[in-house]
Tab-separated table of C-alpha atoms in Angstrom:
chain	number	residue	atom	x	y	z
A	158	MET	CA	112.118	102.555	95.062
A	159	ILE	CA	109.034	104.784	94.888
A	160	TYR	CA	105.812	102.864	94.301
A	161	SER	CA	102.381	104.426	93.644
A	162	PRO	CA	99.525	101.886	93.624
A	163	ARG	CA	96.163	103.239	92.495
A	164	PHE	CA	92.742	102.390	93.924
A	165	ARG	CA	89.124	103.293	93.168
A	166	LEU	CA	87.224	105.463	95.637
A	167	LEU	CA	83.520	104.890	96.277
A	168	PRO	CA	82.346	108.225	97.727
A	169	THR	CA	78.808	109.195	98.619
A	170	THR	CA	77.197	112.158	96.855
A	171	GLU	CA	78.053	114.445	99.793
A	172	GLN	CA	81.674	113.223	99.846
A	173	ARG	CA	81.959	113.660	96.082
A	174	GLU	CA	80.767	117.259	96.363
A	175	ALA	CA	83.283	117.907	99.157
A	176	MET	CA	86.147	116.540	97.041
A	177	ASP	CA	85.030	118.629	94.059
A	178	TRP	CA	84.863	121.725	96.270
A	179	THR	CA	88.363	121.068	97.627
A	180	ARG	CA	89.735	120.431	94.158
A	181	ASN	CA	88.342	123.775	92.961
A	182	ILE	CA	89.791	125.706	95.912
A	183	VAL	CA	93.181	124.082	95.323
A	184	ARG	CA	92.930	125.000	91.630
A	185	GLN	CA	92.236	128.641	92.499
A	186	THR	CA	95.167	128.621	94.923
A	187	TYR	CA	97.432	127.321	92.152
A	188	ASN	CA	96.228	130.010	89.725
A	189	HIS	CA	96.722	132.771	92.297
A	190	ALA	CA	100.207	131.486	93.149
A	191	LEU	CA	101.128	131.316	89.463
A	192	CYS	CA	99.993	134.923	88.981
A	193	GLU	CA	102.136	136.063	91.918
A	194	PHE	CA	105.076	133.957	90.746
A	195	ASN	CA	105.044	135.601	87.312
A	196	LYS	CA	105.502	138.995	89.002
A	197	ILE	CA	108.804	137.923	90.573
A	198	PRO	CA	111.921	138.688	88.442
A	199	ASN	CA	114.019	135.717	87.405
A	200	ASP	CA	117.081	137.196	89.097
A	201	ALA	CA	115.305	137.367	92.476
A	202	GLY	CA	116.530	133.879	93.345
A	203	THR	CA	116.498	130.283	92.233
A	204	LEU	CA	113.316	128.649	90.996
A	205	ARG	CA	112.865	126.932	94.349
A	206	GLN	CA	113.388	130.158	96.317
A	207	ARG	CA	110.861	132.088	94.217
A	208	VAL	CA	108.208	129.375	94.522
A	209	TRP	CA	108.830	128.946	98.254
A	210	SER	CA	108.412	132.693	98.770
A	211	ILE	CA	104.868	132.348	97.401
A	212	ARG	CA	104.214	129.257	99.504
A	213	ASP	CA	105.219	131.121	102.675
A	214	THR	CA	102.391	133.632	102.133
A	215	LEU	CA	99.690	130.975	102.533
A	216	PRO	CA	99.066	131.696	106.279
A	217	THR	CA	98.394	135.388	105.583
A	218	MET	CA	96.203	134.520	102.584
A	219	LYS	CA	93.785	132.755	104.954
A	220	ASP	CA	92.972	136.132	106.555
A	221	TRP	CA	91.307	137.448	103.395
A	222	TRP	CA	90.376	134.068	101.870
A	223	PRO	CA	88.428	132.163	104.581
A	224	ASP	CA	87.831	129.103	102.346
A	225	LEU	CA	91.513	128.204	102.663
A	226	LYS	CA	90.953	127.453	106.356
A	227	GLN	CA	88.781	124.487	105.336
A	228	VAL	CA	91.608	122.864	103.351
A	229	TYR	CA	94.483	120.963	104.959
A	230	SER	CA	97.704	123.014	104.982
A	231	THR	CA	99.944	120.499	103.145
A	232	VAL	CA	97.373	120.252	100.345
A	233	LEU	CA	97.698	123.997	99.702
A	234	GLN	CA	101.498	123.858	99.999
A	235	LYS	CA	101.687	121.037	97.473
A	236	ALA	CA	99.530	123.014	95.036
A	237	VAL	CA	101.981	125.940	95.109
A	238	GLU	CA	104.994	123.626	94.822
A	239	ARG	CA	103.438	122.144	91.693
A	240	ILE	CA	104.547	125.315	89.885
A	241	ARG	CA	108.180	124.314	90.372
A	242	ASP	CA	107.506	120.737	89.282
A	243	ASN	CA	105.694	121.885	86.140
A	244	ILE	CA	108.454	124.309	85.154
A	245	GLU	CA	111.115	121.637	85.652
A	246	ASN	CA	109.116	119.196	83.505
A	247	LEU	CA	108.796	121.803	80.756
A	248	GLY	CA	112.562	122.259	80.913
A	249	LYS	CA	113.091	118.525	80.414
A	250	LEU	CA	110.823	118.544	77.361
A	251	LYS	CA	112.637	121.563	75.940
A	252	ALA	CA	115.967	119.785	76.394
A	253	LYS	CA	114.618	116.919	74.273
A	254	GLY	CA	113.781	119.293	71.424
A	255	TYR	CA	110.092	119.908	72.082
A	256	ASN	CA	108.649	123.365	71.501
A	257	VAL	CA	107.207	124.309	74.899
A	258	GLY	CA	105.588	127.495	76.139
A	259	SER	CA	104.906	128.845	79.606
A	260	LEU	CA	102.493	127.772	82.344
A	261	ASN	CA	98.894	128.869	81.960
A	262	TRP	CA	95.972	129.217	84.330
A	263	LYS	CA	94.067	126.013	84.912
A	264	LYS	CA	90.407	125.750	83.990
A	265	PRO	CA	88.125	123.660	86.248
A	266	ARG	CA	88.230	120.723	83.847
A	267	GLU	CA	92.030	120.854	83.513
A	268	TYR	CA	92.909	120.660	87.222
A	269	ARG	CA	91.849	117.232	88.434
A	270	SER	CA	93.890	116.304	91.518
A	271	PHE	CA	95.129	117.387	94.932
A	272	THR	CA	97.660	115.811	97.307
A	273	TYR	CA	98.006	115.209	101.041
A	274	ARG	CA	101.638	115.007	102.158
A	275	GLN	CA	103.001	113.224	105.242
A	276	SER	CA	99.877	113.789	107.364
A	277	GLY	CA	96.170	114.534	107.245
A	278	PHE	CA	95.173	111.059	106.056
A	279	GLU	CA	94.803	107.512	107.314
A	280	LEU	CA	94.080	104.217	105.559
A	281	ASP	CA	91.848	101.827	107.491
A	282	LYS	CA	92.078	98.429	105.789
A	283	LYS	CA	90.046	96.593	108.425
A	284	SER	CA	86.705	98.369	108.027
A	285	GLY	CA	84.071	96.988	105.698
A	286	PRO	CA	83.870	93.701	103.788
A	287	ASN	CA	86.810	91.886	102.233
A	288	GLY	CA	88.520	94.012	99.583
A	289	ARG	CA	87.155	97.265	100.995
A	290	GLY	CA	88.451	99.845	103.429
A	291	LEU	CA	88.176	103.479	104.475
A	292	LEU	CA	90.345	106.437	103.506
A	293	ILE	CA	90.118	109.002	106.313
A	294	LEU	CA	90.889	112.562	105.168
A	295	THR	CA	91.253	115.578	107.455
A	296	LYS	CA	89.745	118.995	106.604
A	297	LEU	CA	88.030	117.911	103.416
A	298	LYS	CA	85.833	121.002	103.098
A	299	GLY	CA	86.415	121.621	106.774
A	300	LYS	CA	85.474	118.159	108.035
A	301	THR	CA	87.127	114.785	108.564
A	302	ARG	CA	85.526	112.327	106.162
A	303	GLU	CA	85.719	108.559	105.805
A	304	ILE	CA	85.590	107.622	102.122
A	305	PRO	CA	85.073	103.961	101.131
A	306	ILE	CA	87.891	102.553	98.997
A	307	ARG	CA	88.163	99.394	96.920
A	308	LEU	CA	91.404	97.594	97.831
A	309	HIS	CA	91.819	95.246	94.884
A	310	ARG	CA	95.348	94.275	95.979
A	311	ASP	CA	97.614	94.487	99.011
A	312	LEU	CA	100.073	97.309	99.421
A	313	PRO	CA	103.731	96.211	99.320
A	314	ASP	CA	105.714	96.260	102.554
A	315	HIS	CA	106.493	99.815	103.610
A	316	GLU	CA	107.147	101.916	106.700
A	317	GLN	CA	104.676	104.696	105.968
A	318	ILE	CA	102.660	106.306	103.196
A	319	LYS	CA	104.462	109.441	102.011
A	320	GLU	CA	101.702	111.053	99.968
A	321	VAL	CA	98.070	110.507	99.038
A	322	THR	CA	96.839	111.951	95.738
A	323	LEU	CA	93.136	112.107	94.910
A	324	LYS	CA	92.289	112.442	91.228
A	325	LYS	CA	89.019	112.866	89.370
A	326	GLU	CA	89.019	111.227	85.954
A	327	PRO	CA	87.144	112.739	82.969
A	328	THR	CA	84.520	110.024	83.485
A	329	GLY	CA	83.695	111.504	86.901
A	330	ALA	CA	85.227	108.570	88.838
A	331	TRP	CA	87.599	109.303	91.731
A	332	PHE	CA	90.843	107.394	92.320
A	333	VAL	CA	93.552	107.606	94.955
A	334	SER	CA	97.287	106.910	94.622
A	335	PHE	CA	99.482	106.091	97.625
A	336	CYS	CA	103.105	107.143	97.292
A	337	ILE	CA	105.216	104.710	99.312
A	338	LYS	CA	108.896	103.856	99.459
A	339	THR	CA	109.832	100.190	99.295
A	340	ASP	CA	113.131	98.335	99.340
A	341	THR	CA	114.584	97.940	95.856
A	342	PRO	CA	115.273	94.263	95.077
A	343	GLU	CA	118.856	93.416	94.286
A	344	THR	CA	119.529	92.669	90.648
A	345	SER	CA	121.665	89.704	89.680
A	346	ALA	CA	125.348	90.438	89.224
A	347	VAL	CA	126.303	90.563	85.557
A	348	GLU	CA	128.871	87.794	85.984
A	349	ASP	CA	126.161	85.524	87.447
A	350	ILE	CA	123.736	85.954	84.532
A	351	HIS	CA	123.523	83.035	82.121
A	352	PRO	CA	122.603	83.777	78.486
A	353	ASP	CA	119.703	81.320	78.753
A	354	ASP	CA	118.147	83.612	81.385
A	355	THR	CA	118.065	86.598	79.020
A	356	VAL	CA	115.717	87.569	76.204
A	357	GLY	CA	115.631	90.052	73.340
A	358	LEU	CA	112.395	91.795	72.318
A	359	ASP	CA	111.569	93.061	68.850
A	360	LEU	CA	108.694	95.566	68.925
A	361	GLY	CA	106.503	95.690	65.851
A	362	VAL	CA	103.191	96.805	64.367
A	363	LEU	CA	101.840	93.523	62.974
A	364	ASN	CA	102.810	91.723	66.203
A	365	PHE	CA	103.343	93.690	69.389
A	366	ILE	CA	106.322	91.584	70.496
A	367	HIS	CA	108.446	88.835	68.990
A	368	ASP	CA	111.053	87.586	71.449
A	369	SER	CA	114.264	85.635	70.938
A	370	ASP	CA	112.738	82.528	72.526
A	371	GLY	CA	110.207	82.245	69.724
A	372	ARG	CA	107.079	83.814	71.239
A	373	SER	CA	105.043	86.032	68.963
A	374	ILE	CA	102.471	88.132	70.842
A	375	GLU	CA	99.766	89.748	68.771
A	376	ARG	CA	98.618	93.340	69.068
A	377	LEU	CA	95.687	94.160	71.279
A	378	ASP	CA	92.553	94.328	69.124
A	379	LEU	CA	90.695	97.562	69.916
A	380	SER	CA	88.717	97.815	66.676
A	381	ALA	CA	85.337	97.419	68.401
A	382	ASP	CA	86.207	100.088	70.974
A	383	ARG	CA	87.451	102.410	68.236
A	384	GLU	CA	84.197	102.039	66.310
A	385	ARG	CA	82.191	102.808	69.439
A	386	LEU	CA	84.406	105.824	70.121
A	387	GLU	CA	83.704	107.182	66.651
A	388	ARG	CA	79.941	106.782	67.152
A	389	GLU	CA	80.026	108.494	70.539
A	390	GLN	CA	82.172	111.352	69.202
A	391	ARG	CA	79.791	111.928	66.292
A	392	SER	CA	76.932	112.109	68.780
A	393	LEU	CA	78.894	114.572	70.928
A	394	SER	CA	79.533	116.855	67.944
A	395	ARG	CA	75.779	117.229	67.450
A	396	LYS	CA	75.127	118.440	71.019
A	397	GLU	CA	75.059	122.074	72.055
A	398	TYR	CA	78.392	122.893	73.653
A	399	GLU	CA	78.361	122.665	77.487
A	400	SER	CA	74.645	121.895	77.616
A	401	HIS	CA	73.324	119.194	79.964
A	402	ASN	CA	73.094	116.650	77.132
A	403	TRP	CA	76.567	117.645	75.917
A	404	GLU	CA	78.014	116.956	79.373
A	405	LYS	CA	76.318	113.540	79.547
A	406	GLN	CA	77.653	112.624	76.106
A	407	ARG	CA	81.129	113.957	76.970
A	408	ARG	CA	81.262	111.494	79.844
A	409	ARG	CA	80.287	108.648	77.529
A	410	VAL	CA	83.181	109.570	75.237
A	411	ALA	CA	85.503	109.772	78.248
A	412	GLU	CA	84.373	106.314	79.398
A	413	VAL	CA	85.280	104.788	76.031
A	414	HIS	CA	88.679	106.503	76.133
A	415	ALA	CA	89.226	105.216	79.672
A	416	ARG	CA	88.213	101.675	78.693
A	417	MET	CA	90.698	101.645	75.797
A	418	SER	CA	93.464	103.134	77.925
A	419	ASN	CA	92.871	100.631	80.734
A	420	LYS	CA	93.004	97.717	78.301
A	421	LYS	CA	96.322	98.870	76.846
A	422	GLN	CA	97.866	99.581	80.244
A	423	ASP	CA	96.714	96.224	81.621
A	424	PHE	CA	98.118	94.406	78.583
A	425	LYS	CA	101.518	96.121	78.816
A	426	HIS	CA	101.864	95.714	82.570
A	427	LYS	CA	101.139	91.976	82.383
A	428	LEU	CA	103.683	91.475	79.615
A	429	ALA	CA	106.287	93.541	81.470
A	430	HIS	CA	105.678	91.563	84.669
A	431	PHE	CA	106.068	88.270	82.843
A	432	TYR	CA	109.364	89.143	81.148
A	433	THR	CA	110.957	90.770	84.203
A	434	THR	CA	110.082	87.834	86.477
A	435	GLU	CA	110.902	85.098	83.952
A	436	TYR	CA	114.355	86.437	82.969
A	437	ASP	CA	117.364	88.026	84.669
A	438	ALA	CA	117.874	90.478	81.795
A	439	VAL	CA	115.556	91.849	79.104
A	440	PHE	CA	116.847	93.713	76.047
A	441	VAL	CA	114.651	95.953	73.926
A	442	GLU	CA	115.188	98.307	71.009
A	443	ASP	CA	115.796	101.974	71.845
A	444	LEU	CA	113.259	103.220	69.325
A	445	SER	CA	113.071	106.896	68.358
A	446	VAL	CA	109.295	106.945	68.436
A	447	LYS	CA	109.040	110.721	67.915
A	448	GLU	CA	110.797	110.509	64.544
A	449	MET	CA	108.786	107.439	63.531
A	450	LEU	CA	105.485	109.202	64.246
A	451	GLU	CA	106.547	112.196	62.154
A	452	SER	CA	106.915	109.965	59.095
A	453	PRO	CA	103.807	109.650	56.868
A	454	GLU	CA	103.827	105.854	56.823
A	455	ASN	CA	101.443	104.018	59.164
A	456	ALA	CA	101.685	106.716	61.869
A	457	ARG	CA	98.296	105.899	63.412
A	458	ASN	CA	99.170	102.270	64.123
A	459	LYS	CA	102.596	103.275	65.443
A	460	ALA	CA	100.986	105.740	67.850
A	461	GLU	CA	98.376	103.251	69.023
A	462	VAL	CA	100.755	100.412	69.961
A	463	GLY	CA	102.631	102.708	72.381
A	464	TRP	CA	106.202	101.392	72.191
A	465	ARG	CA	107.760	104.089	74.358
A	466	ASP	CA	105.063	103.651	76.990
A	467	PHE	CA	105.762	99.912	77.071
A	468	ILE	CA	109.525	100.484	77.439
A	469	THR	CA	108.865	102.820	80.381
A	470	ILE	CA	106.595	100.223	82.004
A	471	LEU	CA	109.188	97.510	81.331
A	472	LYS	CA	111.881	99.525	83.104
A	473	HIS	CA	109.578	100.093	86.072
A	474	HIS	CA	108.878	96.377	86.422
A	475	GLY	CA	112.568	95.627	85.935
A	476	GLU	CA	113.417	97.841	88.893
A	477	LYS	CA	110.602	96.328	90.964
A	478	ASN	CA	111.524	92.712	90.164
A	479	GLY	CA	115.331	93.005	90.176
A	480	CYS	CA	115.715	92.453	86.425
A	481	HIS	CA	118.200	94.207	84.122
A	482	VAL	CA	116.323	96.096	81.373
A	483	LYS	CA	118.632	97.505	78.700
A	484	GLU	CA	117.902	99.384	75.492
A	485	VAL	CA	120.077	98.643	72.464
A	486	GLU	CA	120.695	100.330	69.124
A	487	PRO	CA	117.808	99.319	66.828
A	488	ARG	CA	119.429	100.243	63.518
A	489	GLY	CA	120.041	97.206	61.338
A	490	THR	CA	118.461	94.568	63.575
A	491	THR	CA	116.063	93.551	60.791
A	492	LYS	CA	118.687	93.546	58.032
A	493	GLU	CA	121.502	91.722	59.827
A	494	CYS	CA	121.646	87.942	59.810
A	495	ALA	CA	121.584	86.567	63.341
A	496	SER	CA	123.925	83.763	62.259
A	497	CYS	CA	126.675	85.453	60.243
A	498	GLY	CA	125.984	89.194	60.602
A	499	VAL	CA	125.659	89.945	56.854
A	500	SER	CA	123.163	92.758	56.160
A	501	THR	CA	120.460	92.082	53.566
A	502	TRP	CA	117.819	94.624	52.596
A	503	LYS	CA	114.266	93.305	52.373
A	504	PRO	CA	110.954	95.065	51.730
A	505	ILE	CA	108.446	95.435	54.551
A	506	TRP	CA	106.066	92.894	53.014
A	507	LYS	CA	108.700	90.139	53.123
A	508	ARG	CA	108.222	88.467	56.496
A	509	GLU	CA	110.957	85.824	56.258
A	510	HIS	CA	114.696	86.314	56.674
A	511	SER	CA	116.809	84.289	54.275
A	512	CYS	CA	120.531	85.028	54.342
A	513	PRO	CA	122.195	84.819	50.891
A	514	ALA	CA	125.599	84.383	52.549
A	515	CYS	CA	125.070	81.476	54.949
A	516	GLY	CA	121.560	80.260	54.088
A	517	PHE	CA	120.169	80.935	57.583
A	518	GLU	CA	116.357	81.154	57.456
A	519	LEU	CA	114.065	82.484	60.151
A	520	ASP	CA	111.014	84.650	60.676
A	521	ARG	CA	111.914	88.294	60.025
A	522	ASP	CA	110.899	89.543	63.483
A	523	TRP	CA	112.429	86.549	65.248
A	524	ASN	CA	115.745	87.222	63.489
A	525	ALA	CA	115.566	90.842	64.666
A	526	SER	CA	114.881	89.802	68.271
A	527	VAL	CA	117.913	87.483	68.230
A	528	ASN	CA	120.038	90.412	67.041
A	529	VAL	CA	118.606	92.514	69.879
A	530	LEU	CA	119.574	89.746	72.301
A	531	SER	CA	123.130	89.575	70.901
A	532	ARG	CA	123.596	93.353	71.163
A	533	GLY	CA	122.102	93.353	74.655
A	534	LEU	CA	124.496	90.679	75.889
A	535	ASN	CA	127.431	92.674	74.554
A	536	THR	CA	126.106	95.921	76.073
A	537	LEU	CA	125.503	94.378	79.481
A	538	GLY	CA	128.801	92.515	79.396
A	539	VAL	CA	127.451	89.004	79.808
A	540	VAL	CA	130.043	86.412	78.835
A	541	HIS	CA	128.602	84.252	76.070
A	542	SER	CA	129.574	82.275	73.014
A	543	GLU	CA	129.277	84.239	69.779
A	544	SER	CA	127.070	81.496	68.334
A	545	THR	CA	124.724	81.382	71.329
A	546	PRO	CA	122.113	83.964	70.195
A	547	ALA	CA	121.609	82.367	66.790
A	548	GLU	CA	121.553	78.894	68.308
A	549	THR	CA	118.533	79.921	70.398
A	550	ALA	CA	116.566	80.420	67.189
A	551	THR	CA	116.213	76.770	66.291
A	552	ALA	CA	112.443	76.452	65.913
A	553	VAL	CA	110.532	75.897	62.709
A	554	ASP	CA	107.520	77.860	63.949
A	555	SER	CA	107.339	80.422	66.711
A	556	VAL	CA	104.656	80.245	69.392
A	557	SER	CA	101.910	82.714	68.487
A	558	VAL	CA	100.102	84.164	71.507
A	559	SER	CA	96.873	86.100	71.016
A	560	ALA	CA	96.581	89.299	73.024
A	561	SER	CA	93.277	88.023	74.391
A	562	ARG	CA	95.123	85.068	75.981
A	563	VAL	CA	97.215	87.381	78.134
A	564	VAL	CA	94.435	87.224	80.695
A	565	GLU	CA	96.429	87.155	83.911
A	566	THR	CA	99.916	87.837	85.152
A	567	GLY	CA	102.184	84.951	84.242
A	568	SER	CA	99.704	83.479	81.778
A	569	PRO	CA	100.589	79.870	80.820
A	570	ALA	CA	100.193	80.944	77.195
A	571	LEU	CA	103.354	83.022	77.527
A	572	LYS	CA	105.351	80.195	79.055
A	573	GLU	CA	104.686	77.675	76.297
A	574	PRO	CA	108.112	76.800	74.865
A	575	PRO	CA	108.792	76.814	71.101
A	576	LYS	CA	109.272	73.533	69.273
A	577	ALA	CA	112.914	72.752	68.582
A	578	ALA	CA	114.294	71.770	65.184
A	579	SER	CA	117.618	71.894	63.408
A	580	ARG	CA	118.816	75.216	62.081
A	581	SER	CA	118.701	75.801	58.332
A	582	GLY	CA	121.927	76.301	56.438
C-alpha cells in the first residue's frame, strides 16, 4: 500500500526563501505548460500524450528561461504532469454529479507545493538530536541544501522513498510528505471472523459515534476555537486588503483554521486506529453526505463533524491494519428494531428506542449501530446467529466517552467495556 507520512520542516530564513523561490518557479512552469496544453486540439492524442508532449519541451525551455536550470529536472516534470492529474480528478468529480469547470492559472497563494520524484533528495535520520534529522535536497535554487526536519515518528519499513513533496501551509509553515510503498497486511479470511470481533458504527451529530458494543463517543468541542476564529476574521475584515497588517492578520486566521483542522484530523485518526486494531471487521453507514448538507436542517453541524472524511480515514486505517471496513445501507437503521426488525417512526428528539411489537428497549443510536452491525455481517458474509447482533446490546447504560479523553492511540477510555444486564422484553 502507498503510505505518505508528513513531517514538519524547520528551515532557516535563507532556506525558506530558497523554497519559496523554487515554488514560484514551479508555479510559473505549470501555468506556462497549461497555456501550451490548451492550444493542443483534443483529437491530437490521448490526455497523457498531449501532456507528455509539453513535458518533453522542458530541456529546450531552459535555453530561454535560465531559472529552470536551478530547479531539479523531476520537479519540473512533475509540475507539468500535474495537469493530467488535475484533469482526471475533475473528471471524477463530474462523474459524481458535481458541476466542474476547466483548469485555471495558479496565483502565488494558490500553488503551495512541489515534488521530487525518485531522486534529488536524501533523508538523514542520524544527524542532530533525538527526533530530528536532515532533508537533503538537490538544486534548491541551484544549490544542495540540508533542511532540518522534525521526525516525530519512525517511517514504516520500506525499500525506498518514491517521492518527496514539500508544501507551504497558509500559516507559512513548511511540511514534507514522503511517499513510500509498504507491504499490505493480510486481512482475516471471512470464514475465520467471529461476530464478537466485529463492530457496527452509527455516526451522529449529538454524539460522533455510538458503536454496537455500547460506547458513545462525544463530538469534539471546538466552540472556543470557533469563537476565536470569528474574532480574528472580524479583525481581518477591518484591515486594508494585502497590506502588511492584513497579511499578518491573515496568518493569524490561517493558524486558527489549522489548529481546528489538526484537532479534527487527530481525533478521527485515533478513533480509526482504535477500531481497526481492536476488531477484525468494522461496519459503518454509507451516508450520502452531499444530499444531507443540501437540506436546510442543521447543515452547519453536519458539515463540521465530517462523516465522509472519517469514513475515508477509517478505510485507510483498515487497509493499513488488515481490518475489513464495509459500508452498509443506512436507510432505516434508526427505525428498525434490532431485535425483531419491525420499523417504528420516532421524532428526532426521542432518544430511546422502544419497540411496540416485542418490547425491546435501547438507546436510539445504540439500536441503530446494532442494525448496522447486522447488515454488515450479512454483507461481508460472516456466519452468525440471527439473534447475535441484538444479544450484544444487553447493557442498561452505554459507556460515554468524552472527546477530550481520546488523548492517545488506544486510549483506555475506549476499551472500557459496557455493563451487562438482561435485555428488556
